[in-house]
Short mmCIF file of C-alpha atoms and ligand atoms in Angstrom, two decimals:
data_model
loop_
_atom_site.label_atom_id
_atom_site.label_comp_id
_atom_site.label_asym_id
_atom_site.label_seq_id
_atom_site.Cartn_x
_atom_site.Cartn_y
_atom_site.Cartn_z
CA MET A 54 -3.80 -0.89 -17.79
CA PHE A 55 -5.60 2.07 -16.30
CA SER A 56 -3.44 1.28 -13.06
CA GLN A 57 -3.84 4.86 -11.96
CA LEU A 58 -7.64 4.36 -11.61
CA LYS A 59 -8.99 3.60 -8.27
CA PHE A 60 -12.50 2.16 -8.01
CA ASP A 61 -14.05 2.82 -4.88
CA ASN A 62 -17.63 1.32 -5.29
CA GLN A 63 -19.42 2.69 -2.36
CA TYR A 64 -22.73 2.56 -3.77
CA ALA A 65 -22.47 -1.12 -4.24
CA ARG A 66 -21.77 -1.41 -0.54
CA LEU A 67 -25.24 -0.37 0.26
CA PRO A 68 -27.93 -3.11 0.85
CA ALA A 69 -29.16 -5.09 -2.03
CA GLU A 70 -32.42 -3.25 -2.49
CA PHE A 71 -30.58 -0.04 -3.63
CA TYR A 72 -29.71 -1.54 -6.82
CA HIS A 73 -29.42 -4.53 -9.49
CA LYS A 74 -25.93 -5.93 -10.04
CA VAL A 75 -26.11 -6.35 -13.79
CA SER A 76 -23.21 -6.21 -16.35
CA PRO A 77 -23.68 -3.90 -19.55
CA GLU A 78 -24.85 -6.37 -22.63
CA PRO A 79 -22.56 -5.90 -25.44
CA LEU A 80 -23.58 -3.67 -28.31
CA GLU A 81 -22.71 -5.10 -31.90
CA GLY A 82 -19.99 -3.34 -33.73
CA ALA A 83 -19.43 -0.83 -30.84
CA GLU A 84 -16.82 1.63 -31.25
CA PHE A 85 -15.82 4.99 -29.98
CA ALA A 86 -17.22 7.85 -31.90
CA SER A 87 -15.91 10.45 -29.50
CA LEU A 88 -14.06 10.68 -26.63
CA ASN A 89 -13.88 13.85 -24.40
CA PRO A 90 -10.41 14.92 -23.23
CA ASP A 91 -11.82 17.23 -20.52
CA VAL A 92 -13.43 14.32 -18.73
CA GLN A 93 -10.67 11.84 -19.25
CA SER A 94 -8.39 14.00 -17.64
CA LEU A 95 -11.19 14.84 -14.68
CA LEU A 96 -10.93 11.07 -13.93
CA GLY A 97 -7.01 11.07 -13.88
CA PHE A 98 -6.88 9.01 -17.16
CA THR A 99 -3.18 9.71 -18.47
CA GLN A 100 -3.23 9.41 -22.25
CA ALA A 101 -0.24 7.28 -21.99
CA ASP A 102 -2.15 4.88 -19.98
CA PHE A 103 -5.34 5.06 -21.96
CA ASN A 104 -5.59 2.04 -24.42
CA VAL A 105 -9.11 3.09 -26.12
CA GLN A 106 -9.20 -0.93 -27.54
CA GLN A 107 -9.26 -2.33 -23.89
CA PHE A 108 -11.33 0.53 -22.69
CA ILE A 109 -14.24 -0.46 -25.10
CA LEU A 110 -14.14 -4.11 -24.13
CA TYR A 111 -14.56 -2.82 -20.67
CA VAL A 112 -17.40 -0.37 -20.93
CA THR A 113 -19.49 -2.40 -23.55
CA GLY A 114 -19.42 -5.41 -21.43
CA VAL A 115 -17.22 -7.80 -23.32
CA GLU A 116 -14.73 -8.06 -20.56
CA ALA A 117 -15.21 -7.65 -17.13
CA TRP A 118 -13.49 -4.52 -15.84
CA SER A 119 -11.33 -5.58 -12.74
CA GLY A 120 -12.49 -3.47 -9.72
CA SER A 121 -15.74 -2.39 -11.38
CA GLU A 122 -19.04 -3.58 -9.88
CA PRO A 123 -21.84 -2.85 -12.55
CA LEU A 124 -25.23 -2.02 -10.83
CA ALA A 125 -28.46 -0.31 -12.09
CA MET A 126 -29.73 1.96 -9.18
CA CYS A 127 -33.13 1.58 -8.04
CA TYR A 128 -35.31 4.93 -7.72
CA ALA A 129 -38.85 5.87 -8.12
CA GLY A 130 -40.45 9.37 -8.97
CA HIS A 131 -43.14 11.54 -9.75
CA GLN A 132 -43.58 11.58 -13.60
CA PHE A 133 -45.59 14.13 -15.00
CA GLY A 134 -47.52 14.64 -11.31
CA THR A 135 -48.10 11.07 -10.94
CA TYR A 136 -46.08 8.83 -8.24
CA VAL A 137 -44.42 5.84 -9.99
CA PRO A 138 -43.62 3.51 -7.12
CA ARG A 139 -40.57 1.77 -9.14
CA LEU A 140 -38.33 3.22 -11.81
CA GLY A 141 -34.73 2.53 -11.76
CA ASP A 142 -31.88 2.62 -14.28
CA GLY A 143 -33.86 0.97 -17.13
CA ARG A 144 -31.20 1.20 -19.50
CA ALA A 145 -27.90 2.63 -17.56
CA VAL A 146 -25.52 0.89 -15.33
CA LEU A 147 -23.19 2.42 -13.04
CA LEU A 148 -20.19 0.65 -13.88
CA GLY A 149 -18.02 1.74 -10.95
CA GLN A 150 -17.09 4.81 -8.79
CA ILE A 151 -13.79 6.25 -9.16
CA ARG A 152 -11.83 8.02 -6.31
CA ASP A 153 -9.82 10.91 -7.74
CA GLU A 154 -7.01 12.28 -6.05
CA GLN A 155 -8.56 14.94 -4.43
CA GLN A 156 -10.64 12.11 -2.88
CA GLN A 157 -13.81 13.08 -4.84
CA LEU A 158 -16.20 10.29 -5.89
CA TRP A 159 -16.94 10.04 -9.71
CA ASP A 160 -19.77 7.86 -10.70
CA LEU A 161 -18.82 6.25 -13.92
CA GLN A 162 -22.34 5.45 -15.85
CA ILE A 163 -23.17 3.63 -19.25
CA LYS A 164 -26.40 4.87 -20.62
CA GLY A 165 -27.69 2.44 -23.35
CA SER A 166 -26.17 -0.56 -21.69
CA GLY A 167 -29.21 -3.14 -21.91
CA ILE A 168 -31.83 -4.88 -19.88
CA THR A 169 -31.97 -4.42 -16.29
CA ARG A 170 -34.56 -5.36 -13.43
CA TYR A 171 -36.07 -1.83 -14.04
CA SER A 172 -36.28 -1.86 -17.64
CA ARG A 173 -40.12 -2.42 -17.53
CA GLN A 174 -41.24 -2.59 -21.25
CA GLY A 175 -38.10 -1.05 -22.47
CA ASP A 176 -35.36 -2.58 -24.42
CA GLY A 177 -32.62 -0.91 -22.42
CA ARG A 178 -31.03 0.74 -25.36
CA ALA A 179 -30.53 4.06 -26.17
CA VAL A 180 -30.53 5.44 -29.68
CA LEU A 181 -27.61 7.43 -31.37
CA ARG A 182 -29.58 10.63 -31.65
CA SER A 183 -30.29 10.99 -28.00
CA CYS A 184 -26.74 9.72 -26.87
CA ILE A 185 -25.25 12.55 -29.25
CA ARG A 186 -27.65 15.23 -27.73
CA GLU A 187 -26.79 14.56 -24.26
CA TYR A 188 -23.10 14.23 -25.05
CA LEU A 189 -23.21 17.81 -26.60
CA CYS A 190 -25.29 19.33 -24.32
CA SER A 191 -23.79 18.08 -21.04
CA GLU A 192 -20.86 19.48 -22.27
CA ALA A 193 -22.30 22.64 -23.28
CA MET A 194 -23.76 23.47 -20.10
CA HIS A 195 -20.56 22.95 -18.40
CA GLY A 196 -19.21 25.34 -20.77
CA LEU A 197 -21.92 27.77 -19.69
CA GLY A 198 -20.73 27.37 -16.09
CA ILE A 199 -23.91 25.19 -15.14
CA PRO A 200 -23.52 22.16 -12.75
CA THR A 201 -24.29 19.17 -14.68
CA THR A 202 -23.56 15.56 -15.43
CA ARG A 203 -20.55 15.09 -17.79
CA ALA A 204 -20.18 13.16 -21.20
CA LEU A 205 -16.77 10.98 -21.25
CA ALA A 206 -17.38 9.23 -24.54
CA LEU A 207 -19.79 8.41 -27.24
CA ILE A 208 -20.12 4.95 -28.66
CA SER A 209 -21.63 4.12 -31.69
CA SER A 210 -22.65 0.67 -32.98
CA LYS A 211 -24.09 -1.68 -35.64
CA GLN A 212 -27.00 -2.41 -33.57
CA THR A 213 -30.15 -1.17 -34.94
CA VAL A 214 -33.03 -0.24 -31.96
CA TYR A 215 -36.81 0.06 -32.83
CA ARG A 216 -38.39 3.33 -31.79
CA GLU A 217 -40.88 4.65 -34.09
CA THR A 218 -38.63 3.48 -36.72
CA PHE A 219 -35.42 1.20 -36.82
CA GLU A 220 -32.46 3.59 -35.60
CA PRO A 221 -28.93 2.89 -34.66
CA GLY A 222 -28.31 1.96 -31.04
CA ALA A 223 -25.58 3.89 -29.29
CA MET A 224 -24.07 4.11 -25.66
CA MET A 225 -23.04 7.10 -23.63
CA LEU A 226 -20.39 7.17 -20.91
CA ARG A 227 -21.75 9.49 -18.29
CA VAL A 228 -19.64 10.95 -15.41
CA ALA A 229 -21.07 12.72 -12.17
CA GLN A 230 -20.21 13.31 -8.65
CA SER A 231 -23.75 11.59 -8.08
CA HIS A 232 -26.54 10.04 -10.04
CA VAL A 233 -28.85 9.83 -6.82
CA ARG A 234 -32.24 11.63 -7.52
CA PHE A 235 -34.87 13.02 -5.38
CA GLY A 236 -36.77 9.80 -6.53
CA SER A 237 -34.00 7.70 -4.99
CA LEU A 238 -35.34 8.89 -1.54
CA GLU A 239 -38.94 8.80 -2.65
CA TYR A 240 -38.66 5.03 -3.34
CA PHE A 241 -37.68 4.39 0.21
CA TYR A 242 -40.29 6.82 1.69
CA TYR A 243 -43.10 5.12 -0.16
CA ALA A 244 -42.08 1.63 0.52
CA GLN A 245 -42.21 2.60 4.06
CA LYS A 246 -38.22 1.56 4.46
CA PHE A 247 -37.32 4.45 6.67
CA ASP A 248 -33.99 2.84 7.89
CA TYR A 249 -32.84 2.38 4.24
CA LEU A 250 -34.11 6.11 3.49
CA GLN A 251 -31.68 7.55 6.36
CA LEU A 252 -29.00 4.96 5.09
CA LEU A 253 -29.05 6.86 1.63
CA ALA A 254 -29.34 10.18 3.01
CA ASP A 255 -26.48 9.30 5.15
CA TYR A 256 -24.64 8.18 1.97
CA VAL A 257 -25.43 11.75 0.33
CA ILE A 258 -24.04 13.35 3.28
CA ARG A 259 -21.02 11.51 3.57
CA GLU A 260 -19.99 11.69 0.07
CA HIS A 261 -21.54 14.88 -1.07
CA TYR A 262 -22.21 17.21 1.99
CA PRO A 263 -19.40 16.21 4.09
CA ASP A 264 -19.40 19.57 5.92
CA LEU A 265 -22.63 18.34 7.41
CA GLU A 266 -21.45 15.32 8.91
CA GLY A 267 -21.66 15.17 12.61
CA GLN A 268 -23.88 18.21 12.95
CA THR A 269 -27.30 18.53 14.61
CA ASP A 270 -30.39 18.43 12.65
CA VAL A 271 -28.12 17.04 9.72
CA TYR A 272 -31.24 15.86 7.51
CA GLN A 273 -33.02 19.29 7.70
CA LYS A 274 -29.74 20.69 6.83
CA LEU A 275 -29.30 18.40 3.87
CA PHE A 276 -32.85 19.34 2.72
CA VAL A 277 -32.02 22.96 2.87
CA MET A 278 -28.69 22.56 0.96
CA VAL A 279 -30.92 20.63 -1.87
CA LEU A 280 -33.34 23.59 -1.71
CA LYS A 281 -30.72 26.04 -2.14
CA LYS A 282 -28.60 24.24 -5.16
CA THR A 283 -32.03 23.56 -6.75
CA ALA A 284 -33.42 27.29 -6.73
CA LYS A 285 -29.94 28.53 -8.17
CA LEU A 286 -29.78 25.66 -10.72
CA ILE A 287 -33.43 26.59 -12.16
CA ALA A 288 -32.58 30.23 -12.24
CA GLN A 289 -29.36 29.61 -14.37
CA TRP A 290 -31.57 27.59 -17.01
CA GLN A 291 -33.80 30.46 -16.95
CA GLY A 292 -30.77 32.62 -17.50
CA VAL A 293 -29.46 31.00 -20.75
CA GLY A 294 -32.89 30.05 -21.82
CA PHE A 295 -32.51 26.39 -21.13
CA ALA A 296 -35.67 24.09 -21.13
CA HIS A 297 -35.23 20.68 -19.70
CA GLY A 298 -38.27 19.05 -20.99
CA VAL A 299 -38.95 16.10 -18.47
CA LEU A 300 -38.82 17.76 -15.07
CA ASN A 301 -39.90 14.53 -13.19
CA THR A 302 -38.45 13.75 -9.71
CA ASP A 303 -36.71 11.00 -11.21
CA ASN A 304 -34.63 13.31 -13.06
CA MET A 305 -33.91 15.60 -10.18
CA SER A 306 -30.30 15.42 -8.86
CA ILE A 307 -29.54 15.57 -5.10
CA ILE A 308 -26.65 17.59 -5.69
CA GLY A 309 -28.08 20.18 -7.91
CA LEU A 310 -26.96 19.08 -11.60
CA THR A 311 -28.71 19.29 -14.46
CA LEU A 312 -29.53 15.27 -15.17
CA ASP A 313 -30.89 13.23 -18.10
CA TYR A 314 -31.13 15.08 -20.93
CA GLY A 315 -34.07 14.11 -23.24
CA PRO A 316 -36.09 16.47 -25.10
CA PHE A 317 -34.41 19.59 -24.01
CA ALA A 318 -33.98 22.77 -25.65
CA PHE A 319 -32.68 26.20 -25.50
CA LEU A 320 -34.79 28.94 -26.66
CA ASP A 321 -34.08 30.16 -30.13
CA THR A 322 -36.77 33.10 -30.40
CA TYR A 323 -37.96 34.11 -26.52
CA GLU A 324 -41.21 32.43 -25.89
CA ALA A 325 -41.79 32.33 -22.33
CA ASN A 326 -44.14 29.30 -22.51
CA TYR A 327 -42.04 27.62 -24.89
CA ILE A 328 -42.64 23.73 -24.68
CA CYS A 329 -39.75 21.66 -26.13
CA ASN A 330 -41.09 18.04 -25.40
CA HIS A 331 -43.86 17.38 -27.84
CA SER A 332 -44.99 14.64 -25.59
CA ASP A 333 -45.90 17.31 -22.98
CA THR A 334 -49.52 18.20 -24.33
CA SER A 335 -50.46 19.99 -20.81
CA GLY A 336 -47.15 22.25 -21.08
CA ARG A 337 -46.65 21.05 -17.68
CA TYR A 338 -42.98 21.48 -18.22
CA ALA A 339 -43.09 24.69 -20.44
CA PHE A 340 -39.99 26.92 -19.95
CA SER A 341 -41.72 29.16 -17.82
CA GLN A 342 -43.08 26.53 -15.28
CA GLN A 343 -39.50 25.40 -14.61
CA PRO A 344 -39.20 27.63 -11.57
CA GLN A 345 -42.54 26.47 -10.02
CA ILE A 346 -41.70 22.72 -10.97
CA GLY A 347 -38.87 22.89 -9.02
CA LEU A 348 -40.82 23.96 -5.97
CA PHE A 349 -43.28 20.95 -6.63
CA ASN A 350 -40.23 18.58 -7.07
CA LEU A 351 -38.90 19.82 -3.67
CA SER A 352 -42.32 19.29 -2.13
CA CYS A 353 -41.98 15.71 -3.06
CA LEU A 354 -38.40 15.37 -2.11
CA ALA A 355 -39.40 17.00 1.59
CA GLN A 356 -42.32 14.66 1.65
CA ALA A 357 -39.99 11.77 1.21
CA MET A 358 -37.79 13.12 3.94
CA LEU A 359 -40.35 13.86 6.76
CA PRO A 360 -39.38 10.73 8.68
CA LEU A 361 -35.73 12.02 8.82
CA PHE A 362 -36.72 15.77 9.72
CA ASP A 363 -38.15 14.67 13.29
CA ASP A 364 -39.50 11.91 14.91
CA ASP A 365 -42.73 14.13 15.73
CA PRO A 366 -44.43 14.01 12.24
CA GLU A 367 -46.47 17.48 13.04
CA ARG A 368 -42.65 19.00 13.66
CA ALA A 369 -41.36 17.56 10.67
CA ALA A 370 -44.00 18.73 8.46
CA GLU A 371 -43.98 22.37 10.11
CA PHE A 372 -40.14 22.59 9.15
CA ALA A 373 -40.70 21.21 5.65
CA LYS A 374 -43.57 23.99 5.13
CA ALA A 375 -41.43 26.66 6.51
CA GLU A 376 -38.21 25.82 4.44
CA LEU A 377 -40.22 25.47 1.17
CA ALA A 378 -41.76 28.93 1.56
CA HIS A 379 -37.98 30.17 1.35
CA TYR A 380 -37.79 28.75 -2.33
CA GLN A 381 -39.67 31.62 -3.85
CA THR A 382 -37.38 34.16 -2.53
CA LEU A 383 -33.95 31.74 -3.07
CA TYR A 384 -35.21 31.62 -6.70
CA GLN A 385 -36.00 35.18 -7.14
CA THR A 386 -32.90 36.31 -5.90
CA ALA A 387 -30.90 34.21 -7.92
CA TYR A 388 -32.74 34.82 -10.91
CA LEU A 389 -32.54 38.76 -10.31
CA ASN A 390 -28.72 38.25 -9.83
CA ILE A 391 -28.25 36.52 -13.13
CA SER A 392 -30.83 39.06 -14.82
CA ARG A 393 -28.43 42.05 -13.28
CA ASP A 394 -25.49 40.34 -14.78
CA LYS A 395 -27.14 39.64 -18.10
CA LEU A 396 -27.97 43.39 -18.22
CA GLY A 397 -24.67 44.43 -17.25
CA LEU A 398 -25.98 46.15 -14.03
CA PHE A 399 -23.17 46.55 -11.18
CA GLU A 400 -25.67 48.46 -8.70
CA GLN A 401 -28.89 47.17 -7.52
CA GLU A 402 -31.77 49.31 -7.81
CA LYS A 403 -35.55 48.47 -6.85
CA GLY A 404 -36.56 48.67 -10.62
CA ASP A 405 -34.32 45.95 -12.13
CA SER A 406 -36.49 42.86 -11.88
CA GLU A 407 -39.29 44.78 -13.80
CA LEU A 408 -36.61 46.18 -16.38
CA MET A 409 -35.90 42.69 -17.12
CA ALA A 410 -39.36 41.55 -17.15
CA SER A 411 -40.64 44.39 -19.47
CA LEU A 412 -37.71 43.52 -21.97
CA LEU A 413 -38.71 39.65 -22.04
CA ALA A 414 -42.54 40.80 -22.73
CA LEU A 415 -41.18 43.01 -25.59
CA MET A 416 -39.13 39.98 -27.05
CA GLU A 417 -41.80 37.61 -26.80
CA GLY A 418 -42.27 35.44 -29.85
CA GLN A 419 -40.15 37.65 -32.26
CA VAL A 420 -36.53 38.18 -31.00
CA ASP A 421 -33.75 35.62 -30.29
CA TYR A 422 -32.97 35.39 -26.87
CA THR A 423 -29.23 34.35 -27.13
CA LEU A 424 -28.33 36.62 -30.19
CA PHE A 425 -30.08 39.77 -28.42
CA PHE A 426 -28.16 39.57 -25.03
CA ARG A 427 -25.01 39.20 -26.81
CA GLN A 428 -25.53 42.13 -28.91
CA LEU A 429 -26.83 44.09 -25.97
CA SER A 430 -23.55 43.26 -24.77
CA ALA A 431 -21.71 45.74 -27.17
CA LEU A 432 -24.08 48.78 -26.47
CA TYR A 433 -22.59 52.12 -26.10
CA VAL A 434 -24.40 54.11 -23.27
CA GLU A 435 -24.02 57.46 -24.95
CA GLN A 436 -24.34 56.46 -28.41
CA GLU A 437 -28.02 56.43 -29.44
CA SER A 438 -27.19 54.80 -32.95
CA SER A 439 -25.57 51.81 -31.15
CA GLN A 440 -28.96 50.58 -30.50
CA ASN A 441 -30.42 50.55 -33.96
CA ALA A 442 -29.52 47.12 -34.91
CA LEU A 443 -30.96 45.80 -31.65
CA ALA A 444 -34.00 48.08 -31.98
CA GLU A 445 -34.72 46.63 -35.45
CA GLN A 446 -35.78 43.12 -34.43
CA PHE A 447 -38.77 44.21 -32.31
CA SER A 448 -42.20 44.83 -34.11
CA ASN A 449 -43.14 47.25 -31.34
CA SER A 450 -40.55 50.06 -32.22
CA ARG A 451 -41.74 52.56 -29.63
CA GLY A 452 -41.90 50.19 -26.78
CA VAL A 453 -38.35 48.82 -27.48
CA SER A 454 -37.21 52.36 -27.96
CA ASP A 455 -38.48 53.33 -24.74
CA TRP A 456 -37.00 50.21 -23.06
CA LEU A 457 -33.53 50.85 -24.49
CA ALA A 458 -33.66 54.56 -23.35
CA ARG A 459 -34.60 53.62 -19.95
CA TYR A 460 -31.96 51.12 -19.81
CA ARG A 461 -29.16 53.35 -20.92
CA VAL A 462 -30.36 56.09 -18.14
CA ARG A 463 -29.90 53.08 -15.73
CA LEU A 464 -26.40 52.28 -17.02
CA PHE A 465 -25.64 56.23 -17.41
CA GLN A 466 -26.74 56.76 -13.70
CA GLU A 467 -24.29 54.12 -12.26
CA LYS A 468 -21.54 55.59 -14.48
CA SER A 469 -21.31 52.19 -16.26
CA ASN A 470 -18.18 52.26 -18.16
CA ASP A 471 -18.83 50.74 -21.80
CA THR A 472 -15.34 48.85 -22.20
CA ASP A 473 -15.60 47.12 -18.70
CA ARG A 474 -19.20 46.37 -19.12
CA HIS A 475 -18.96 45.10 -22.59
CA ALA A 476 -16.09 42.38 -21.21
CA ARG A 477 -18.24 41.49 -18.23
CA MET A 478 -21.45 41.05 -20.09
CA LYS A 479 -19.75 38.76 -22.71
CA THR A 480 -18.72 36.32 -20.03
CA VAL A 481 -22.25 35.83 -18.75
CA ASN A 482 -24.39 36.27 -22.12
CA ALA A 483 -22.95 33.32 -24.36
CA LYS A 484 -22.36 33.58 -28.26
CA TYR A 485 -22.66 29.94 -28.80
CA ILE A 486 -25.64 27.77 -27.60
CA LEU A 487 -26.78 24.12 -28.59
CA ARG A 488 -29.38 25.02 -30.83
CA ASN A 489 -31.65 21.84 -31.75
CA HIS A 490 -30.80 22.33 -35.60
CA MET A 491 -27.11 22.14 -34.54
CA ALA A 492 -27.37 18.82 -32.58
CA GLU A 493 -29.78 17.75 -35.41
CA SER A 494 -27.14 18.32 -38.14
CA ALA A 495 -24.33 16.53 -36.16
CA ILE A 496 -26.90 13.64 -35.82
CA LYS A 497 -27.92 13.35 -39.46
CA LEU A 498 -24.28 13.40 -40.58
CA ALA A 499 -23.67 10.87 -37.92
CA GLU A 500 -26.33 8.46 -38.74
CA ASN A 501 -26.18 8.75 -42.75
CA GLU A 502 -22.30 8.80 -43.03
CA ASN A 503 -21.06 7.32 -39.60
CA ASP A 504 -19.35 10.76 -39.69
CA PHE A 505 -18.64 12.41 -36.13
CA SER A 506 -16.88 15.21 -37.19
CA GLU A 507 -19.82 17.69 -36.54
CA VAL A 508 -19.86 16.09 -33.21
CA GLU A 509 -16.35 16.97 -32.44
CA ARG A 510 -16.67 20.26 -33.78
CA LEU A 511 -19.74 21.21 -31.66
CA LEU A 512 -17.76 19.82 -28.79
CA THR A 513 -15.02 22.09 -29.46
CA LEU A 514 -17.22 25.29 -29.94
CA LEU A 515 -19.53 24.72 -26.78
CA ARG A 516 -16.34 24.26 -24.71
CA ARG A 517 -16.03 27.88 -24.64
CA PRO A 518 -19.49 29.40 -25.40
CA PHE A 519 -18.47 33.04 -24.23
CA ASP A 520 -15.31 33.20 -26.79
CA GLU A 521 -15.55 35.12 -29.87
CA GLN A 522 -14.40 32.07 -32.11
CA PRO A 523 -14.39 33.88 -35.19
CA SER A 524 -14.01 30.68 -37.42
CA TYR A 525 -17.16 29.41 -35.92
CA ALA A 526 -19.34 32.62 -36.27
CA HIS A 527 -21.76 31.18 -38.55
CA TYR A 528 -22.84 28.93 -35.40
CA ALA A 529 -23.92 32.32 -33.82
CA GLN A 530 -26.83 33.21 -35.97
CA LYS A 531 -30.71 32.40 -36.14
CA PRO A 532 -31.92 29.11 -36.87
CA PRO A 533 -32.84 28.01 -40.29
CA ALA A 534 -36.64 27.59 -41.24
CA TRP A 535 -36.31 23.92 -41.14
CA ALA A 536 -35.34 24.00 -37.32
CA GLY A 537 -38.97 24.50 -36.75
CA GLU A 538 -39.49 21.27 -38.01
CA ILE A 539 -37.44 19.00 -35.75
CA CYS A 540 -39.79 17.18 -33.41
CA ILE A 541 -38.45 16.13 -30.03
CA SER A 542 -40.26 13.86 -27.94
CA CYS A 543 -39.58 11.65 -25.04
CA SER A 544 -38.58 8.74 -27.10
CA SER A 545 -34.88 8.04 -26.94
P1 AMP B 1579 -36.23 9.11 -18.94
O1 AMP B 1579 -37.29 9.69 -19.26
O2 AMP B 1579 -35.18 8.86 -19.87
O3 AMP B 1579 -35.53 9.84 -17.59
O4 AMP B 1579 -36.73 7.26 -18.43
C1 AMP B 1579 -37.62 7.36 -17.32
C2 AMP B 1579 -37.54 6.00 -16.95
O5 AMP B 1579 -37.75 5.17 -18.15
C3 AMP B 1579 -36.13 5.62 -16.56
O6 AMP B 1579 -36.31 4.69 -15.45
C4 AMP B 1579 -35.41 4.95 -17.59
O7 AMP B 1579 -34.11 4.15 -17.40
C5 AMP B 1579 -36.52 4.22 -18.20
N1 AMP B 1579 -36.15 4.06 -19.74
C6 AMP B 1579 -36.26 5.09 -20.52
N2 AMP B 1579 -36.06 4.54 -21.82
C7 AMP B 1579 -35.95 3.17 -21.73
C8 AMP B 1579 -35.77 2.04 -22.38
N3 AMP B 1579 -35.40 2.06 -23.76
N4 AMP B 1579 -35.36 0.76 -22.00
C9 AMP B 1579 -35.71 0.71 -20.47
N5 AMP B 1579 -35.68 1.67 -19.80
C10 AMP B 1579 -36.02 2.82 -20.18
MG1 MG B 1580 -34.68 9.80 -16.34
#
C-alpha cells in the first residue's frame, strides 16, 4: 500500500528540542469529505495504489503508518507585536516527510490532530468551517499563482468541538515544502540556543535553498532570499486583494509561502484599511498594513538571525539594518510590476505608480476590486463607450472619467493592441476569487446536510480562476447583502 511513497523524515532527525513526537488522536466517525487530485499527484500517489480506507486509518492515527514519524513542531513568535516564547503546533502534527521523484521534500501535515505539548489551553482540534476555508483558499491561492501551502484532503467527523458553541470537528491534510516559520528561528534565538539556531538554518538551506550551500556568508544570503520572497509574496497578496488576517511571525513561512489560513478574506469592495479579522480591534493586520507588517516580521527574523550573520554583534546589526532598508524598494518594485500587469501596461512610465494609486482612491468604499479589474481587461482604447459600464460603478463620475481618459491615452501612447492586452490582462485579473460568502455557503451545506458538493464545485472553479468558465459565471458577481454579516475571528 502506498509503496511508491518514500518517507524521508529529515525534521525528525533534528534534536529532540525541535519537536514533540506525538501521534494524531483518532477523530470519531472520520471520513474523507474531499480529496484533491492535484496534490495527490504532486506527492506521487497513483490512483491504483491509493486505498482511501487505509489512508484514513493512517492519517487519523487509528493505525501507525510504517515510515511516518508524527511530530508537532516547536516554534515561538511575535503575536500582535508581542513576543511569545513558546507556541508550536498546538493542533497539528507533521505526519512525515515525503521525497518525490525530483528529490523535493514535502511535509505531510494534519491540522486538527489533537493535543500536543504545545496545545496550551486549546483542545488540539480544528472545526469544520475553518478546515473548509483553508482547504479551499490554499487551492484558490495556488490557482492564482501565489506561493502557498497546499491542501490534500478534508476529513469530516462526528466529533463535536466547543468554540463559542458546539461545532463539528474536522481535520485537514496540508502539504508544503516546509512548515518552518520565522518563529521557529526566533524560538532558539530567544532561548539563547545558538547551536540549534544554526542547525535549523542549515536544515532550511539544505532542503530549501540548496544553491546557497557551501557559499560564504551563507546565513546572510539566506536572510536576503527570505526578504525577497516575503516582499514579493506580500505584493502578490496586495495585487489580488488578499488579507491574511493574522500576520504574526509564527504564521510567516521561511520559504515565502502563504501559511496558516485563519480569518483571511479577499476584498469584495475595495477598502484600503479593510480588517478581515474581527478580533483585530486595532487594525494591526488591516489590508493596507500588510506591506509594513512584512517589514516588521522580517525585522524580527533578522533579530533572531543576528548570531548567524556575524560573530561581531555590531557588524551583524549593521548587515541586518542595511538589508532591511532594501525592503521598501523590493516591495514597491514588485507591487509596481503587478500594477502594470493588472492595468495591461507593457511599457514603464514614471506616472504608473500614481495611476494605480489614483484609481484605488476612486474605488475606495464603492467598487468591487476583482470585478472591476476583470471588466477593465475588456476595455477598448479607442471606443469611449466601452468605458461606460466601468464608470457607472463610481459615485465620482467626473473623477473616474478623467482617470479613464488618462488611462486610455496612456494605452494609446504605447500603441496597446486591444486583443493582446485583453488576453494578457485576463491572465492576471482573476474572474473568480474565494469570497467569504462563497466559503460560507459551502460550510453551511456541509455542516447542515453533510453535503460537500459545494466544496467540490468551488475547488473545481478556483483551480482555474482566470478562465471564463461560463457555467460558473454566477460566482463572478458582487456578494449578496448577507455577506456583510459574516463574522470571521481567530477562533477556529
Ligand atoms: P493560529 O492562530 O491558528 O496560527 O494559532 C496560534 C497558536 O495557537 C498555534 O501555536 C496553534 O497551534 C495554537 N492553537 C490554535 N488553536 C488551537 C487549538 N484549538 N488547540 C491547541 N492549540 C491551538
Ligand atoms: Mg499559526
